[in-house]
Every structure is written in structure tokens, then in C-alpha cells.
């Protein structure tokens, strides 16, 4: 399957010749900043622009000098993709806040001919950049008056163009679903929580964890959702007055209930900025811990994570996000005119968008204003649909309502996993079970997929049965690839015996095929005329109707971290190229996107056919790079990319053709990509998409019991929204022979990997981010953002 023809070819339509772009990181550091810097430098050089590092943020701009403002080369950003923090340094600069400081900064930029700035930082850094842009003409006039620059130079550099990227682990900037560094910070938090759970279970302890977030409770909220914490305290949702006696005693009752059900640990997560209704700080060590000990007598420990959340290597998500944002930022700078307002590159769903910088800053400031005025519900809404959805889902799943408050539906809903296991399946099952119980249904778990269904391996599953499931990898229900067509009579019989009124199927391509078969069987079996919905969960990300599947992010992180280790093993040795085989069947998602995250030189996939000439060209390209300063090369190959050009063949070809320049090693990653604890993204994606699927089932059951074809749906992420799609409508979009969608959005990311690996290639910019207003960027009430 060839990549669609580009509507535009990037370097033929836009050129950076004669332009100078400078990139700086300012404020606090965040994992993924280096990936953004790398993308800006390489994309800038790719289009013919001069690219400069500005070291130590605005301080380096104010101080000037060759060491602080230095031209970047292609090789100067090598081996920095996997490094946390920012290698070009970051600092908070008081001098830049003064007019005199900005005058000096303008002088130093004009000396280098720089009129394009890419600023990676928080809202303060971006606000300062916009002020700098607005003052630019006046600053140049002053420099001319002082004789520091000529009138010609002033006219030549008359406009300063600004594009921002938000680097902040707090995810407190309005206008983007995720900021650079947030996902990596969540990884650090969840790693700690998973580790603490083992010791907490051993000693039957309660742990209070304090995470970062002075003004924003995003990290606390999402990590609580990802680990199934018993309680969370965030600035946007302060407890009522007298919370020590009222609200927390209610929480204490819930903690006691979890202990009585056999749970040996409790987790309470507190944001460092947690406050009460009057703005008084709520501390983890004094207020929360002391109260738990006083009210319960539980053995309690406090862990303050601190700056460990900002450290470590960036996650695959942050590397891809930062790389896409960096490339988009350069494109925005090349397309800008004198009248174009400063913009910030943002993420909405899985799309890059450009938003007016000051609109985003003003909305971010409105959140803080609402907090200061104690309008907490308004602050939550201003945080955006994603934050609201996280908070609503946490409230729904964390604590069970008393039996007297639960609706009574008299409906039975069965859940099963189908296909290969994928990290995040258990989080999806937990979410479905608890939402279903909250809506009055009786929930049934089916072991081993449709094989278990026709064998009658069905049992009721209760609220407490799924406690602690979010962090478990694999499939605790058991999953098999068995399709239902050969066993429809027995399956119908079991559904009749157990009075199953709806089915939730969590799985990959086999799950999709299963729903198609059950849909067809409705003509002969009335038992299948019930609401049936599928949640896509597969590492291959090959399910039609959804841009992302539960489990794919965990697999990408496994690939990325393994590639990091493999490349590190070559440090100190002679030049070496690694050939890595990934999973995915005929779908090249893991190889392509994993290659972008790991900094691969090439990725061979089925969807983009290649022949021996392509292989030879890649070898020659890598050989030329190896002759300069590149020490390590990385080549990924999807397992079914070509039946003749196998991993062994490619390994032998590279070994022979690179003889005397580099040597080769190969590695087949295999099933390690399916294993391990699910990533924060997969835990939350599985949780939220499954909750929405259960709400759809409730709606369908409430409307009418027997349904038509629209009651057999797949719930998938399409561009920016979660969308319900009848499976019969997806048949025309499916390549059933190769078990992949006919169109795959991520194919448009492949040129980015090639560009960042120093290939000249076509780049489709027809879907590049266009300047939007923040209000238009918000999803409708019926939509659901799936960013974490």
C-alpha cells in the first residue's frame, strides 16, 4: 500500500534560504525538550535556513557572545533524542524582563541576522517572547539611534517572528491537550506508584504521595486515575469547609471498606498545590498523613516525589510529540508574514494545530483568576474538556455509591477480551465493570474470549474484583484469537442461558472480525440482536475505524527504550548499525512511529513497498553519514514488510555493503513488545474509552432493547474525537487480506523520520496545522478528548 500522493511538496513550496532561526529553552526543563530542539535544527537546516542555539534561555540572548548564540549543525543534535532535560540549558532571566535587557537581546539577534525565534517554555517564557516581538520595531529604532546598528540593518530585520512550544510537565497551558514533558512525568510517577504498591501490600500500609503541580492538579489527577488511587487532592477541586471532619471521614470510611474487602494497601495522591476552599495549603505530610493515622490508625508513609518527575529519559509519546511540534514550528515560521500573530504549536487529539499565543496565555491566566476568586468549577471548565473528562471519570470509578443510590436496570452485560493480549486491557475491563455497576447493570466476565463464551466460562464480576487492575499487563480475563462463526449456536445458547443483554468486546483485529460475524448471525439468532461494541486494544494498531488502539503506546515505549539500550551498547566502539525487527503483522505503525521516537535512519514497512534499489540507496546514505561523525545507525523492519527481504537478508546486505565503514548487529524484539506494565497513556486511554463504551451500552439498552445495525459499533479515536461507527460501515475501509485499514494517518509521519535522518523527501503539508482560535479548538459537548 503506497503512501498517498502529496498535495504539496514541502521544500518546493516553502524555503528557508536566507533566513535565520534561533531556538531556545526557557524556564523549567522538561523531558522531550531535546527532541524539539533536534527537530527545529534539522528541519531548519533541511529547508536551507541557518539555525542557531541560544544557550541558557533568555539569559544567553541578553548576554550574547559566540558561546551563547551559536550556529547549530546537523551533527550537533545527534544522540540527544533520548536525553532528558535540555542540553542547551535553561534559565530564568530577570534582565530580560527589563527594557534594557530586551534591547541588548535585540542587538545580539540582529548581529546574527536572526528574525525567527522558536521558544520552548511555559506561559511566562512565551508571554515574554510575545512582548519582545511587539517591542521589536521600537527596539531597533533605539539601536539605530544609539549607533549600534545601521538603518539598512534595521529595515532588513524589521519584523521578528515568534513560534512557541509549551515545555512543562504540569500540563497547565490552555490550548493544548498535552505539553512536552507531561507524559514522561506521568511515567516517573507511575513507576514510583507501581514500586510502592509492592511494599505497601507487604506491610498493609497506606501511602500518601505528593506530586508536582503548584497551580494545576493534572499530574495528580491523571496518575490517580492511572493507578486507581483511593483518593486525590488537587487545587481545582478543594474539599469543603470542615473537610477534616466531613469529607475526609467519608473518604476514611471508603478506605476501611477497601481493607475489609481484602485490599492490603491504600494510595492517596496529593498535588503540591492542593488547597482548601479558603486557599490554605493542604500538606501531604502534616494534614493528610496525620489525619489518616488519627482516624484509622493505619501504618502510613509519605513520599514526596519532587524533581524526580522532571528527570529521566523522555517517553516515546514526548519524543514524537516534540518532534512533530518542532517540525510544525519551523513550517509556521516559514509561512508567517509581518501581520501574522505569534502562535503556539499545540496538540489536539492526534493532530498538530497552531493557536494564537496570547489567546492561549490569556485563557491560562483566566484559570488562575478563577482559582484566586474561588470559582473552582469554572476553573475546571477552563482547563478544557480533557481535564473535565479525567475528573468526571475518576469520580465515577474511584468510589462505589451505596446500593440505595444505584439505579436498577435489570440488564446483564458481558465483557470479553479477544485476540492477542495488549497492555491496558485490564484497565479497560476495570473501567467497564465499575461504570456498568454504577449504572445499575449486572456485569459478567467471560474468560478466554469467544472460546470461553461458547464453553460457558462466564461469571458475575463485582466492583472489588477489579481493584488494582489498572497497572496489570496482559489480560487477566484471558484472551484467545478464536472467532465466533463456527460456534454461533453454542454462543447464542450461552447468551440465552445467562440472559446477556449487551456485549463489550475489547481486542484487536479478531475482535473486529468477531463483531462482523455476530452482526451477520443476527438473521438466524435473535440473541445477537443486542447492543455490541468494540474497544480497540492491540499493540499493532491495525484496527479500522480508530487512529489509536489501547496497548500500542506501551509497545512503542518498549521499542524505544530497547533501541536506546541497544544504541548505548555501541558507545565506545567502532561505527555500528543495528537492524531491529518489530511486531505489527502487516501494519507498519510500530516500526514507523517507533523509528521516529528512537531516531532511526530507516524503517521498512509493508505499506510503503521497497526493493533492492531502495535498500542499496539506504546503505549508501548510511555509509556517507558514518564517514563523518555519526557513530551509530538504527534500522527498523516490520515483521511482515516483505517476504523476501527478511531481517536476515537486510542484516547480511548492510554487513556486506558497509564492510570497512561499519559493522552490523541484529535484534528481533518479539513478544517483549506485548509485555510489561501498561504506560500511563494506555491506562488512561483504556479507562476513558471503555467508560464511554459502557455509557453507550446503557443508552442503547434504555432506548430500546432490540437494535438494528447501528447497535453493533466500534468506538475509535478519529482525528480529534471518539466516534461510534457501525462495523458494517468499516468493511469498505478494510484490507481483510493483510488485516489493516486501507488508509492510515500515521503514514504522513514517515517523511518526518526521513527528514530528521537527513534524507531529501516529499512532505505533504496539506494537513499541517493552520492558525485556529482557541474557542474553535474546543471539542463539542458530545465529543470526548482522549488525550491523557
mmCIF file with all atom_site columns, C-alpha atoms in Angstrom, residues 400-565:
data_model
loop_
_atom_site.group_PDB
_atom_site.id
_atom_site.type_symbol
_atom_site.label_atom_id
_atom_site.label_alt_id
_atom_site.label_comp_id
_atom_site.label_asym_id
_atom_site.label_entity_id
_atom_site.label_seq_id
_atom_site.pdbx_PDB_ins_code
_atom_site.Cartn_x
_atom_site.Cartn_y
_atom_site.Cartn_z
_atom_site.occupancy
_atom_site.B_iso_or_equiv
_atom_site.pdbx_formal_charge
_atom_site.auth_seq_id
_atom_site.auth_comp_id
_atom_site.auth_asym_id
_atom_site.auth_atom_id
_atom_site.pdbx_PDB_model_num
ATOM 1   C CA . UNK A 1 400 ? -18.830 2.985   44.688 1.00 0.00 ? 400 UNK A CA 1
ATOM 2   C CA . UNK A 1 401 ? -22.139 4.579   45.546 1.00 0.00 ? 401 UNK A CA 1
ATOM 3   C CA . UNK A 1 402 ? -24.300 2.956   48.247 1.00 0.00 ? 402 UNK A CA 1
ATOM 4   C CA . UNK A 1 403 ? -26.692 0.303   46.893 1.00 0.00 ? 403 UNK A CA 1
ATOM 5   C CA . UNK A 1 404 ? -29.641 2.602   47.674 1.00 0.00 ? 404 UNK A CA 1
ATOM 6   C CA . UNK A 1 405 ? -28.297 5.254   45.305 1.00 0.00 ? 405 UNK A CA 1
ATOM 7   C CA . UNK A 1 406 ? -27.624 2.915   42.368 1.00 0.00 ? 406 UNK A CA 1
ATOM 8   C CA . UNK A 1 407 ? -30.179 2.737   39.540 1.00 0.00 ? 407 UNK A CA 1
ATOM 9   C CA . UNK A 1 408 ? -31.714 -0.654  38.816 1.00 0.00 ? 408 UNK A CA 1
ATOM 10  C CA . UNK A 1 409 ? -31.554 -1.583  35.135 1.00 0.00 ? 409 UNK A CA 1
ATOM 11  C CA . UNK A 1 410 ? -32.084 -5.378  35.236 1.00 0.00 ? 410 UNK A CA 1
ATOM 12  C CA . UNK A 1 411 ? -29.693 -5.707  32.319 1.00 0.00 ? 411 UNK A CA 1
ATOM 13  C CA . UNK A 1 412 ? -26.774 -8.138  32.116 1.00 0.00 ? 412 UNK A CA 1
ATOM 14  C CA . UNK A 1 413 ? -23.631 -7.006  30.275 1.00 0.00 ? 413 UNK A CA 1
ATOM 15  C CA . UNK A 1 414 ? -20.787 -9.377  29.354 1.00 0.00 ? 414 UNK A CA 1
ATOM 16  C CA . UNK A 1 415 ? -17.159 -8.317  28.829 1.00 0.00 ? 415 UNK A CA 1
ATOM 17  C CA . UNK A 1 416 ? -14.540 -10.341 26.989 1.00 0.00 ? 416 UNK A CA 1
ATOM 18  C CA . UNK A 1 417 ? -11.067 -9.892  25.546 1.00 0.00 ? 417 UNK A CA 1
ATOM 19  C CA . UNK A 1 418 ? -10.408 -11.166 22.023 1.00 0.00 ? 418 UNK A CA 1
ATOM 20  C CA . UNK A 1 419 ? -7.129  -11.524 20.138 1.00 0.00 ? 419 UNK A CA 1
ATOM 21  C CA . UNK A 1 420 ? -3.578  -11.077 21.406 1.00 0.00 ? 420 UNK A CA 1
ATOM 22  C CA . UNK A 1 421 ? -3.022  -9.507  24.843 1.00 0.00 ? 421 UNK A CA 1
ATOM 23  C CA . UNK A 1 422 ? -2.303  -5.785  24.977 1.00 0.00 ? 422 UNK A CA 1
ATOM 24  C CA . UNK A 1 423 ? -1.251  -3.614  27.901 1.00 0.00 ? 423 UNK A CA 1
ATOM 25  C CA . UNK A 1 424 ? -4.209  -1.547  29.066 1.00 0.00 ? 424 UNK A CA 1
ATOM 26  C CA . UNK A 1 425 ? -6.825  -4.268  28.519 1.00 0.00 ? 425 UNK A CA 1
ATOM 27  C CA . UNK A 1 426 ? -7.220  -4.744  32.262 1.00 0.00 ? 426 UNK A CA 1
ATOM 28  C CA . UNK A 1 427 ? -7.677  -1.014  32.837 1.00 0.00 ? 427 UNK A CA 1
ATOM 29  C CA . UNK A 1 428 ? -10.411 -1.076  30.189 1.00 0.00 ? 428 UNK A CA 1
ATOM 30  C CA . UNK A 1 429 ? -12.139 -4.036  31.851 1.00 0.00 ? 429 UNK A CA 1
ATOM 31  C CA . UNK A 1 430 ? -11.954 -2.389  35.289 1.00 0.00 ? 430 UNK A CA 1
ATOM 32  C CA . UNK A 1 431 ? -13.467 0.797   33.916 1.00 0.00 ? 431 UNK A CA 1
ATOM 33  C CA . UNK A 1 432 ? -16.300 -1.041  32.145 1.00 0.00 ? 432 UNK A CA 1
ATOM 34  C CA . UNK A 1 433 ? -17.147 -3.126  35.200 1.00 0.00 ? 433 UNK A CA 1
ATOM 35  C CA . UNK A 1 434 ? -17.320 -0.167  37.563 1.00 0.00 ? 434 UNK A CA 1
ATOM 36  C CA . UNK A 1 435 ? -19.203 2.109   35.173 1.00 0.00 ? 435 UNK A CA 1
ATOM 37  C CA . UNK A 1 436 ? -21.644 -0.693  34.440 1.00 0.00 ? 436 UNK A CA 1
ATOM 38  C CA . UNK A 1 437 ? -22.272 -1.331  38.135 1.00 0.00 ? 437 UNK A CA 1
ATOM 39  C CA . UNK A 1 438 ? -22.666 2.423   38.729 1.00 0.00 ? 438 UNK A CA 1
ATOM 40  C CA . UNK A 1 439 ? -25.371 2.449   36.069 1.00 0.00 ? 439 UNK A CA 1
ATOM 41  C CA . UNK A 1 440 ? -27.225 -0.444  37.652 1.00 0.00 ? 440 UNK A CA 1
ATOM 42  C CA . UNK A 1 441 ? -26.176 -3.310  35.372 1.00 0.00 ? 441 UNK A CA 1
ATOM 43  C CA . UNK A 1 442 ? -25.069 -6.764  36.427 1.00 0.00 ? 442 UNK A CA 1
ATOM 44  C CA . UNK A 1 443 ? -21.622 -7.305  34.913 1.00 0.00 ? 443 UNK A CA 1
ATOM 45  C CA . UNK A 1 444 ? -20.321 -10.668 33.692 1.00 0.00 ? 444 UNK A CA 1
ATOM 46  C CA . UNK A 1 445 ? -16.720 -11.564 32.838 1.00 0.00 ? 445 UNK A CA 1
ATOM 47  C CA . UNK A 1 446 ? -16.016 -14.068 30.075 1.00 0.00 ? 446 UNK A CA 1
ATOM 48  C CA . UNK A 1 447 ? -12.727 -15.971 30.262 1.00 0.00 ? 447 UNK A CA 1
ATOM 49  C CA . UNK A 1 448 ? -10.677 -16.751 27.118 1.00 0.00 ? 448 UNK A CA 1
ATOM 50  C CA . UNK A 1 449 ? -12.692 -14.751 24.630 1.00 0.00 ? 449 UNK A CA 1
ATOM 51  C CA . UNK A 1 450 ? -15.321 -16.381 22.416 1.00 0.00 ? 450 UNK A CA 1
ATOM 52  C CA . UNK A 1 451 ? -13.888 -19.794 23.158 1.00 0.00 ? 451 UNK A CA 1
ATOM 53  C CA . UNK A 1 452 ? -14.745 -19.246 26.788 1.00 0.00 ? 452 UNK A CA 1
ATOM 54  C CA . UNK A 1 453 ? -18.132 -17.805 25.835 1.00 0.00 ? 453 UNK A CA 1
ATOM 55  C CA . UNK A 1 454 ? -19.281 -20.889 23.943 1.00 0.00 ? 454 UNK A CA 1
ATOM 56  C CA . UNK A 1 455 ? -17.885 -23.126 26.691 1.00 0.00 ? 455 UNK A CA 1
ATOM 57  C CA . UNK A 1 456 ? -19.856 -21.231 29.320 1.00 0.00 ? 456 UNK A CA 1
ATOM 58  C CA . UNK A 1 457 ? -16.869 -19.726 31.155 1.00 0.00 ? 457 UNK A CA 1
ATOM 59  C CA . UNK A 1 458 ? -18.995 -16.824 32.359 1.00 0.00 ? 458 UNK A CA 1
ATOM 60  C CA . UNK A 1 459 ? -19.249 -15.465 35.872 1.00 0.00 ? 459 UNK A CA 1
ATOM 61  C CA . UNK A 1 460 ? -20.502 -12.321 37.523 1.00 0.00 ? 460 UNK A CA 1
ATOM 62  C CA . UNK A 1 461 ? -17.786 -9.787  38.332 1.00 0.00 ? 461 UNK A CA 1
ATOM 63  C CA . UNK A 1 462 ? -18.136 -7.296  41.174 1.00 0.00 ? 462 UNK A CA 1
ATOM 64  C CA . UNK A 1 463 ? -16.713 -3.861  41.961 1.00 0.00 ? 463 UNK A CA 1
ATOM 65  C CA . UNK A 1 464 ? -13.983 -5.148  44.262 1.00 0.00 ? 464 UNK A CA 1
ATOM 66  C CA . UNK A 1 465 ? -12.940 -7.921  41.854 1.00 0.00 ? 465 UNK A CA 1
ATOM 67  C CA . UNK A 1 466 ? -11.253 -5.407  39.545 1.00 0.00 ? 466 UNK A CA 1
ATOM 68  C CA . UNK A 1 467 ? -9.384  -3.477  42.230 1.00 0.00 ? 467 UNK A CA 1
ATOM 69  C CA . UNK A 1 468 ? -5.740  -2.943  41.306 1.00 0.00 ? 468 UNK A CA 1
ATOM 70  C CA . UNK A 1 469 ? -6.246  -3.979  37.681 1.00 0.00 ? 469 UNK A CA 1
ATOM 71  C CA . UNK A 1 470 ? -5.096  -0.730  36.059 1.00 0.00 ? 470 UNK A CA 1
ATOM 72  C CA . UNK A 1 471 ? -1.398  -1.469  36.491 1.00 0.00 ? 471 UNK A CA 1
ATOM 73  C CA . UNK A 1 472 ? -1.542  -5.111  35.413 1.00 0.00 ? 472 UNK A CA 1
ATOM 74  C CA . UNK A 1 473 ? -0.203  -6.045  31.984 1.00 0.00 ? 473 UNK A CA 1
ATOM 75  C CA . UNK A 1 474 ? -1.603  -8.721  29.703 1.00 0.00 ? 474 UNK A CA 1
ATOM 76  C CA . UNK A 1 475 ? -5.202  -9.906  30.038 1.00 0.00 ? 475 UNK A CA 1
ATOM 77  C CA . UNK A 1 476 ? -6.416  -11.081 33.443 1.00 0.00 ? 476 UNK A CA 1
ATOM 78  C CA . UNK A 1 477 ? -9.632  -12.345 31.843 1.00 0.00 ? 477 UNK A CA 1
ATOM 79  C CA . UNK A 1 478 ? -7.650  -14.410 29.383 1.00 0.00 ? 478 UNK A CA 1
ATOM 80  C CA . UNK A 1 479 ? -7.827  -13.838 25.654 1.00 0.00 ? 479 UNK A CA 1
ATOM 81  C CA . UNK A 1 480 ? -7.770  -16.026 22.544 1.00 0.00 ? 480 UNK A CA 1
ATOM 82  C CA . UNK A 1 481 ? -7.983  -15.474 18.798 1.00 0.00 ? 481 UNK A CA 1
ATOM 83  C CA . UNK A 1 482 ? -10.984 -17.823 18.332 1.00 0.00 ? 482 UNK A CA 1
ATOM 84  C CA . UNK A 1 483 ? -13.682 -16.309 16.091 1.00 0.00 ? 483 UNK A CA 1
ATOM 85  C CA . UNK A 1 484 ? -17.366 -16.916 16.839 1.00 0.00 ? 484 UNK A CA 1
ATOM 86  C CA . UNK A 1 485 ? -18.623 -18.002 13.374 1.00 0.00 ? 485 UNK A CA 1
ATOM 87  C CA . UNK A 1 486 ? -18.088 -21.741 13.928 1.00 0.00 ? 486 UNK A CA 1
ATOM 88  C CA . UNK A 1 487 ? -19.719 -21.656 17.342 1.00 0.00 ? 487 UNK A CA 1
ATOM 89  C CA . UNK A 1 488 ? -22.649 -19.258 16.922 1.00 0.00 ? 488 UNK A CA 1
ATOM 90  C CA . UNK A 1 489 ? -25.210 -21.839 18.075 1.00 0.00 ? 489 UNK A CA 1
ATOM 91  C CA . UNK A 1 490 ? -23.368 -22.519 21.340 1.00 0.00 ? 490 UNK A CA 1
ATOM 92  C CA . UNK A 1 491 ? -22.636 -18.817 21.892 1.00 0.00 ? 491 UNK A CA 1
ATOM 93  C CA . UNK A 1 492 ? -26.302 -17.940 21.338 1.00 0.00 ? 492 UNK A CA 1
ATOM 94  C CA . UNK A 1 493 ? -27.267 -20.672 23.797 1.00 0.00 ? 493 UNK A CA 1
ATOM 95  C CA . UNK A 1 494 ? -24.909 -19.310 26.475 1.00 0.00 ? 494 UNK A CA 1
ATOM 96  C CA . UNK A 1 495 ? -26.180 -15.765 25.941 1.00 0.00 ? 495 UNK A CA 1
ATOM 97  C CA . UNK A 1 496 ? -29.717 -17.047 26.370 1.00 0.00 ? 496 UNK A CA 1
ATOM 98  C CA . UNK A 1 497 ? -28.856 -19.070 29.476 1.00 0.00 ? 497 UNK A CA 1
ATOM 99  C CA . UNK A 1 498 ? -27.166 -16.118 31.167 1.00 0.00 ? 498 UNK A CA 1
ATOM 100 C CA . UNK A 1 499 ? -29.634 -13.583 29.752 1.00 0.00 ? 499 UNK A CA 1
ATOM 101 C CA . UNK A 1 500 ? -26.837 -11.454 28.264 1.00 0.00 ? 500 UNK A CA 1
ATOM 102 C CA . UNK A 1 501 ? -28.335 -8.176  27.060 1.00 0.00 ? 501 UNK A CA 1
ATOM 103 C CA . UNK A 1 502 ? -25.174 -6.499  25.721 1.00 0.00 ? 502 UNK A CA 1
ATOM 104 C CA . UNK A 1 503 ? -21.585 -7.327  24.782 1.00 0.00 ? 503 UNK A CA 1
ATOM 105 C CA . UNK A 1 504 ? -18.410 -5.287  25.249 1.00 0.00 ? 504 UNK A CA 1
ATOM 106 C CA . UNK A 1 505 ? -15.528 -6.755  23.266 1.00 0.00 ? 505 UNK A CA 1
ATOM 107 C CA . UNK A 1 506 ? -12.018 -5.463  23.977 1.00 0.00 ? 506 UNK A CA 1
ATOM 108 C CA . UNK A 1 507 ? -9.395  -6.560  21.466 1.00 0.00 ? 507 UNK A CA 1
ATOM 109 C CA . UNK A 1 508 ? -7.701  -6.221  18.105 1.00 0.00 ? 508 UNK A CA 1
ATOM 110 C CA . UNK A 1 509 ? -8.481  -7.208  14.528 1.00 0.00 ? 509 UNK A CA 1
ATOM 111 C CA . UNK A 1 510 ? -10.025 -10.528 15.657 1.00 0.00 ? 510 UNK A CA 1
ATOM 112 C CA . UNK A 1 511 ? -12.469 -8.585  17.819 1.00 0.00 ? 511 UNK A CA 1
ATOM 113 C CA . UNK A 1 512 ? -13.453 -6.515  14.771 1.00 0.00 ? 512 UNK A CA 1
ATOM 114 C CA . UNK A 1 513 ? -13.966 -9.664  12.672 1.00 0.00 ? 513 UNK A CA 1
ATOM 115 C CA . UNK A 1 514 ? -15.961 -11.202 15.515 1.00 0.00 ? 514 UNK A CA 1
ATOM 116 C CA . UNK A 1 515 ? -18.452 -8.345  15.603 1.00 0.00 ? 515 UNK A CA 1
ATOM 117 C CA . UNK A 1 516 ? -18.870 -8.587  11.838 1.00 0.00 ? 516 UNK A CA 1
ATOM 118 C CA . UNK A 1 517 ? -19.648 -12.295 12.195 1.00 0.00 ? 517 UNK A CA 1
ATOM 119 C CA . UNK A 1 518 ? -22.100 -11.735 15.057 1.00 0.00 ? 518 UNK A CA 1
ATOM 120 C CA . UNK A 1 519 ? -23.761 -8.939  13.085 1.00 0.00 ? 519 UNK A CA 1
ATOM 121 C CA . UNK A 1 520 ? -24.274 -11.356 10.193 1.00 0.00 ? 520 UNK A CA 1
ATOM 122 C CA . UNK A 1 521 ? -25.603 -14.047 12.556 1.00 0.00 ? 521 UNK A CA 1
ATOM 123 C CA . UNK A 1 522 ? -28.438 -11.774 13.734 1.00 0.00 ? 522 UNK A CA 1
ATOM 124 C CA . UNK A 1 523 ? -30.565 -13.059 10.893 1.00 0.00 ? 523 UNK A CA 1
ATOM 125 C CA . UNK A 1 524 ? -30.667 -16.537 12.415 1.00 0.00 ? 524 UNK A CA 1
ATOM 126 C CA . UNK A 1 525 ? -30.105 -15.865 16.118 1.00 0.00 ? 525 UNK A CA 1
ATOM 127 C CA . UNK A 1 526 ? -32.194 -13.307 17.956 1.00 0.00 ? 526 UNK A CA 1
ATOM 128 C CA . UNK A 1 527 ? -29.736 -13.468 20.904 1.00 0.00 ? 527 UNK A CA 1
ATOM 129 C CA . UNK A 1 528 ? -27.279 -11.364 18.903 1.00 0.00 ? 528 UNK A CA 1
ATOM 130 C CA . UNK A 1 529 ? -29.794 -8.553  18.342 1.00 0.00 ? 529 UNK A CA 1
ATOM 131 C CA . UNK A 1 530 ? -28.401 -6.747  21.375 1.00 0.00 ? 530 UNK A CA 1
ATOM 132 C CA . UNK A 1 531 ? -26.037 -3.766  21.698 1.00 0.00 ? 531 UNK A CA 1
ATOM 133 C CA . UNK A 1 532 ? -22.483 -4.863  20.915 1.00 0.00 ? 532 UNK A CA 1
ATOM 134 C CA . UNK A 1 533 ? -19.493 -2.551  20.978 1.00 0.00 ? 533 UNK A CA 1
ATOM 135 C CA . UNK A 1 534 ? -15.770 -2.979  20.485 1.00 0.00 ? 534 UNK A CA 1
ATOM 136 C CA . UNK A 1 535 ? -12.913 -1.111  22.153 1.00 0.00 ? 535 UNK A CA 1
ATOM 137 C CA . UNK A 1 536 ? -9.722  -1.438  20.034 1.00 0.00 ? 536 UNK A CA 1
ATOM 138 C CA . UNK A 1 537 ? -6.839  -2.940  22.005 1.00 0.00 ? 537 UNK A CA 1
ATOM 139 C CA . UNK A 1 538 ? -3.801  -4.248  20.144 1.00 0.00 ? 538 UNK A CA 1
ATOM 140 C CA . UNK A 1 539 ? -0.108  -3.380  20.018 1.00 0.00 ? 539 UNK A CA 1
ATOM 141 C CA . UNK A 1 540 ? -0.238  -3.471  16.206 1.00 0.00 ? 540 UNK A CA 1
ATOM 142 C CA . UNK A 1 541 ? -2.661  -0.515  15.977 1.00 0.00 ? 541 UNK A CA 1
ATOM 143 C CA . UNK A 1 542 ? -4.221  -2.101  12.889 1.00 0.00 ? 542 UNK A CA 1
ATOM 144 C CA . UNK A 1 543 ? -7.936  -1.818  13.681 1.00 0.00 ? 543 UNK A CA 1
ATOM 145 C CA . UNK A 1 544 ? -10.018 0.056   11.078 1.00 0.00 ? 544 UNK A CA 1
ATOM 146 C CA . UNK A 1 545 ? -12.003 2.950   12.483 1.00 0.00 ? 545 UNK A CA 1
ATOM 147 C CA . UNK A 1 546 ? -9.511  4.062   15.100 1.00 0.00 ? 546 UNK A CA 1
ATOM 148 C CA . UNK A 1 547 ? -6.313  6.056   14.789 1.00 0.00 ? 547 UNK A CA 1
ATOM 149 C CA . UNK A 1 548 ? -5.023  4.603   18.067 1.00 0.00 ? 548 UNK A CA 1
ATOM 150 C CA . UNK A 1 549 ? -5.507  1.333   19.941 1.00 0.00 ? 549 UNK A CA 1
ATOM 151 C CA . UNK A 1 550 ? -5.059  0.535   23.606 1.00 0.00 ? 550 UNK A CA 1
ATOM 152 C CA . UNK A 1 551 ? -1.651  -1.128  24.042 1.00 0.00 ? 551 UNK A CA 1
ATOM 153 C CA . UNK A 1 552 ? 0.186   0.499   21.149 1.00 0.00 ? 552 UNK A CA 1
ATOM 154 C CA . UNK A 1 553 ? 1.754   3.214   23.344 1.00 0.00 ? 553 UNK A CA 1
ATOM 155 C CA . UNK A 1 554 ? 3.197   0.642   25.756 1.00 0.00 ? 554 UNK A CA 1
ATOM 156 C CA . UNK A 1 555 ? 4.658   -1.287  22.829 1.00 0.00 ? 555 UNK A CA 1
ATOM 157 C CA . UNK A 1 556 ? 6.192   1.917   21.433 1.00 0.00 ? 556 UNK A CA 1
ATOM 158 C CA . UNK A 1 557 ? 7.840   2.614   24.776 1.00 0.00 ? 557 UNK A CA 1
ATOM 159 C CA . UNK A 1 558 ? 9.218   -0.932  24.867 1.00 0.00 ? 558 UNK A CA 1
ATOM 160 C CA . UNK A 1 559 ? 10.672  -0.483  21.373 1.00 0.00 ? 559 UNK A CA 1
ATOM 161 C CA . UNK A 1 560 ? 12.074  2.961   22.153 1.00 0.00 ? 560 UNK A CA 1
ATOM 162 C CA . UNK A 1 561 ? 13.714  2.008   25.449 1.00 0.00 ? 561 UNK A CA 1
ATOM 163 C CA . UNK A 1 562 ? 15.185  -1.136  23.891 1.00 0.00 ? 562 UNK A CA 1
ATOM 164 C CA . UNK A 1 563 ? 16.601  0.825   20.964 1.00 0.00 ? 563 UNK A CA 1
ATOM 165 C CA . UNK A 1 564 ? 18.137  3.292   23.440 1.00 0.00 ? 564 UNK A CA 1
ATOM 166 C CA . UNK A 1 565 ? 19.877  0.458   25.243 1.00 0.00 ? 565 UNK A CA 1
#
